[in-house]
Tab-separated table of C-alpha atoms in Angstrom:
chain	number	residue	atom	x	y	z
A	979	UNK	CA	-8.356	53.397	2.366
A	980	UNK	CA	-6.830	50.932	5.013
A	981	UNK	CA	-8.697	47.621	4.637
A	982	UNK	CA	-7.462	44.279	6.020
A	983	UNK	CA	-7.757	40.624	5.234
A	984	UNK	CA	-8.284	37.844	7.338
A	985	UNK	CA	-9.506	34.634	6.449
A	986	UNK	CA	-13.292	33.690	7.423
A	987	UNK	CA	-14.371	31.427	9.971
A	988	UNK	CA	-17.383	29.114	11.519
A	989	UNK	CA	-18.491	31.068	13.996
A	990	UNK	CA	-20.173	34.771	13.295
A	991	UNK	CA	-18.510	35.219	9.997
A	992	UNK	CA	-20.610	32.522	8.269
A	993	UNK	CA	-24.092	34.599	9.028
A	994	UNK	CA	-21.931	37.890	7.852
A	995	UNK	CA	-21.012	36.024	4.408
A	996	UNK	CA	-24.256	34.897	3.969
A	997	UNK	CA	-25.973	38.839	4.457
A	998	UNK	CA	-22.914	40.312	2.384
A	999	UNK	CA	-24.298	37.818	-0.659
A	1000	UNK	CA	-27.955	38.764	-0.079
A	1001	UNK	CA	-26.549	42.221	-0.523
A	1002	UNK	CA	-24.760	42.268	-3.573
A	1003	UNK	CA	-27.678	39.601	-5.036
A	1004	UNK	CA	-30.036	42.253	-4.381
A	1005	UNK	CA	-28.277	45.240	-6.183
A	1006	UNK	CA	-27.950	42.805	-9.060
A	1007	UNK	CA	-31.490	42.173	-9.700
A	1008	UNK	CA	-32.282	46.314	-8.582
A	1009	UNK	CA	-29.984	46.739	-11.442
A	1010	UNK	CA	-31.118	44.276	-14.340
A	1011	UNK	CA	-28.160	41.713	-13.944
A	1012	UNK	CA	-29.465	37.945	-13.840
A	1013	UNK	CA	-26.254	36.374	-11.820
A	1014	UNK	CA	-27.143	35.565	-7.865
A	1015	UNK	CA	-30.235	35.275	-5.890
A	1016	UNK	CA	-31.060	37.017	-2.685
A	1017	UNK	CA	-31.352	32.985	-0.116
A	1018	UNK	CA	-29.112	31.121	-3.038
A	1019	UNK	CA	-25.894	30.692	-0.806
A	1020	UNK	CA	-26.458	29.946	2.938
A	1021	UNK	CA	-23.921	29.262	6.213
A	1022	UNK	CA	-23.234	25.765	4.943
A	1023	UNK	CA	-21.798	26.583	1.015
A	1024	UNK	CA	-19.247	29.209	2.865
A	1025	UNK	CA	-18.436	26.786	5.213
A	1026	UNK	CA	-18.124	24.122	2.754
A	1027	UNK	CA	-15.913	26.548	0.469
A	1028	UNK	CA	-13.697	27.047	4.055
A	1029	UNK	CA	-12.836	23.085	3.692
A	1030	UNK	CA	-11.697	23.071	0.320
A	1031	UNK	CA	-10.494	26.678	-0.830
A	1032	UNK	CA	-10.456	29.448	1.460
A	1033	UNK	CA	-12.883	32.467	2.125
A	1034	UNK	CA	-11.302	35.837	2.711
A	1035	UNK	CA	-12.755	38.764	4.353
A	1036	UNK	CA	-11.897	42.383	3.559
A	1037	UNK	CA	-12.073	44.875	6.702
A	1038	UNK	CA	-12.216	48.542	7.065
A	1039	UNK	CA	-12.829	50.511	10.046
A	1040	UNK	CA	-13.948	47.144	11.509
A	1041	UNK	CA	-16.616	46.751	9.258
A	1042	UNK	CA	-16.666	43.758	6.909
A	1043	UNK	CA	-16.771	45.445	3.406
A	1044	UNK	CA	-16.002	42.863	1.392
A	1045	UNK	CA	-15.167	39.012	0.693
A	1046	UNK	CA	-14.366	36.293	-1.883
A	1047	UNK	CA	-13.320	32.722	-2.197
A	1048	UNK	CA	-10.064	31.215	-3.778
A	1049	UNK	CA	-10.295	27.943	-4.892
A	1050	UNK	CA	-7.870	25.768	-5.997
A	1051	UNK	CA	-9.194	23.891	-8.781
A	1052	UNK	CA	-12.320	24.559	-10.514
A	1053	UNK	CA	-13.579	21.439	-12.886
A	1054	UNK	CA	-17.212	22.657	-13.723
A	1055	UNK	CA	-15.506	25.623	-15.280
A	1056	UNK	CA	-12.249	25.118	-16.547
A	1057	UNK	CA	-11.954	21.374	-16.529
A	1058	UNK	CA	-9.123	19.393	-15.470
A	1059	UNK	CA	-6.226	21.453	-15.107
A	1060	UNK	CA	-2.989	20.995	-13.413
A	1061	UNK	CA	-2.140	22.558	-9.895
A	1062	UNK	CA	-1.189	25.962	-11.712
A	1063	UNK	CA	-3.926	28.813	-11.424
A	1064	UNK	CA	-6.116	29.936	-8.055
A	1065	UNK	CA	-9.455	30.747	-8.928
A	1066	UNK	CA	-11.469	33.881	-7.406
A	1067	UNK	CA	-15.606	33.505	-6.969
A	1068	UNK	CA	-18.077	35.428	-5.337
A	1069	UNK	CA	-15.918	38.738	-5.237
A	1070	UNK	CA	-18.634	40.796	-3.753
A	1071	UNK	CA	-18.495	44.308	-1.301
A	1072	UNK	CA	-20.711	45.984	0.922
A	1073	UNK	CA	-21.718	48.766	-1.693
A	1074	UNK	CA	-22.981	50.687	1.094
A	1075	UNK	CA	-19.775	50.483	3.530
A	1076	UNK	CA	-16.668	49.796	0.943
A	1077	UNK	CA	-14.462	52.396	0.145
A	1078	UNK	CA	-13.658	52.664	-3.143
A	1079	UNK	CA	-11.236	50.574	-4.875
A	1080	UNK	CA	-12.640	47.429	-2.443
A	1081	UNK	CA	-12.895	45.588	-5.186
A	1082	UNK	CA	-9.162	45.854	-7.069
A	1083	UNK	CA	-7.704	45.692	-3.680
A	1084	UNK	CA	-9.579	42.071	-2.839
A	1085	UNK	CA	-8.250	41.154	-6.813
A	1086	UNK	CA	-4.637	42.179	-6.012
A	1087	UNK	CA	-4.413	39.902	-1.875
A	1088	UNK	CA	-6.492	37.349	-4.038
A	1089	UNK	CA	-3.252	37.273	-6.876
A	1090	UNK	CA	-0.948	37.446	-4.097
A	1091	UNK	CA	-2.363	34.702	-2.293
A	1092	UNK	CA	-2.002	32.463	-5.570
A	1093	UNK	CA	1.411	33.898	-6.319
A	1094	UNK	CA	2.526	33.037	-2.880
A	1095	UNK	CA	1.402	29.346	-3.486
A	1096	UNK	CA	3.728	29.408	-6.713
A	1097	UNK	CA	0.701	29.122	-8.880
A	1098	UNK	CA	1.354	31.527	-12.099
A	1099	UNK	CA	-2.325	32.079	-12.856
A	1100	UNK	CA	-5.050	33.824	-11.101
A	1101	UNK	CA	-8.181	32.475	-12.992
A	1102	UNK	CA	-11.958	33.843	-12.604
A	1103	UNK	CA	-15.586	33.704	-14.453
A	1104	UNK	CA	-18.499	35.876	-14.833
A	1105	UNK	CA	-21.663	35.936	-16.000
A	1106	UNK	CA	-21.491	36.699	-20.013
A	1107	UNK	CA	-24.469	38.389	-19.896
A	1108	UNK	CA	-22.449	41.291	-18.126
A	1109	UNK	CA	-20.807	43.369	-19.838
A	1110	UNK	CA	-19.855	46.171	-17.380
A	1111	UNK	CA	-18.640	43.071	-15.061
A	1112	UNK	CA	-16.108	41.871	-17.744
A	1113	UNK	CA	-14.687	45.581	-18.716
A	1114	UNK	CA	-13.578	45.698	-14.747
A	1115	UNK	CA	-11.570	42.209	-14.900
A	1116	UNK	CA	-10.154	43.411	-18.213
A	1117	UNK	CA	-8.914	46.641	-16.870
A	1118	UNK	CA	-7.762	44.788	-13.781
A	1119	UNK	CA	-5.477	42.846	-15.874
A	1120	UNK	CA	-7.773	39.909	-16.648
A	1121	UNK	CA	-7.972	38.961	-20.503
A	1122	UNK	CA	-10.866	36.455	-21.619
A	1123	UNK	CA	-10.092	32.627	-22.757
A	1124	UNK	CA	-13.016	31.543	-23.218
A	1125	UNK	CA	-16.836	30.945	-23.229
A	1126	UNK	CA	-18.249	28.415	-21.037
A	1127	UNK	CA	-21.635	27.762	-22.302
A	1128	UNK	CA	-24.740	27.063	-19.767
A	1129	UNK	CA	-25.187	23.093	-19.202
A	1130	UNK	CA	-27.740	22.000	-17.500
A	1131	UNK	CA	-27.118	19.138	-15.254
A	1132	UNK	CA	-23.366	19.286	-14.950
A	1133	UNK	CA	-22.845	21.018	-11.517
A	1134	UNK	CA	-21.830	24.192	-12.757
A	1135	UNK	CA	-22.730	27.955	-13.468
A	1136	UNK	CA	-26.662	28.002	-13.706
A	1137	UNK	CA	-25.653	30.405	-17.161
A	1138	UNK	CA	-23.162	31.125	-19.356
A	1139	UNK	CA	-19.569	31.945	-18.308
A	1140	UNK	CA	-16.763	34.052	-19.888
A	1141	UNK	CA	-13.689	32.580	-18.554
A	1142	UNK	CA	-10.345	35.098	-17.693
A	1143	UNK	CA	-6.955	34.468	-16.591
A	1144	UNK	CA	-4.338	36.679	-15.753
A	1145	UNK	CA	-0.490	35.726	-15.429
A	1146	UNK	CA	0.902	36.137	-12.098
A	1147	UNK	CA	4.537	37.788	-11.027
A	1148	UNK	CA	6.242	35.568	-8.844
């Protein structure tokens, strides 16, 4: 599997982004998980999410097969923190085009990418209602500390978090 990473930008990858989310919303309601909604996301959040945190493509074969955006602080979640974690969202892959392993190998530039910025933890959420979704952070090194309970009103998840971290190599 050869896949490369670029970062995203305005032009054609912001339609590209948008149809990769539709995507993976899609197979999550075909297969009974209540996370993302096919029309949810649109050019403008991945463009906003471009001006403060980055949005990384994953290639293969020219195709894009994947993405996911690193943020560098995350209140609604986590709270105030200091500058010491990245924080991955919207890991998502072309299900139809990815090779396998799309997914760890996003995870891994995503840790490098924070290790490189001499941040020690690599920080994510999902959906607690998922528990396929947290065995593959776990077994990609992730370990859960803590719940983060649906609120409504507060400008985060619209449902209940489990928060991971996972310590970084420098």
């Amino acid at each position: 599997m050869e896949l490369t990473f670029r970062l995203a930008d305005d032009g054609a990858d912001l339609p590209a982004l948008v149809a990769l989310y539709d995507a993976a919303a899609r197979w999550m309601q075909k297969n009974g998980i209540a996370q993302w909604k096919p029309g949810e996301k649109n050019a403008d959040h991945f463009r906003r999410r471009r001006s403060d945190g980055e949005v990384w493509l994953a290639e293969s074969a020219e195709h894009l097969v994947g993405a996911f955006e690193l943020w560098w602080q995350d209140e609604p979640a986590w709270g105030p923190q200091p500058p010491e974690a990245g924080y991955v969202h919207r890991l998502m892959v072309d299900r139809d085009r990815a090779p396998a392993g799309t997914g760890r190998a996003m995870l891994a530039h995503a840790e490098r990418r924070i290790a490189e910025a001499g941040r020690p933890w690599s920080r994510l959420d999902c959906v607690s209602s998922n528990p396929r979704l947290r065995t593959y952070y776990e077994a990609a090194g992730y370990t859960v500390v803590g719940e983060q309970p649906f609120k409504e009103g507060t400008g985060g998840s619209k449902y209940a978090v489990t928060l991971f971290e996972k310590r970084l190599d420098r």
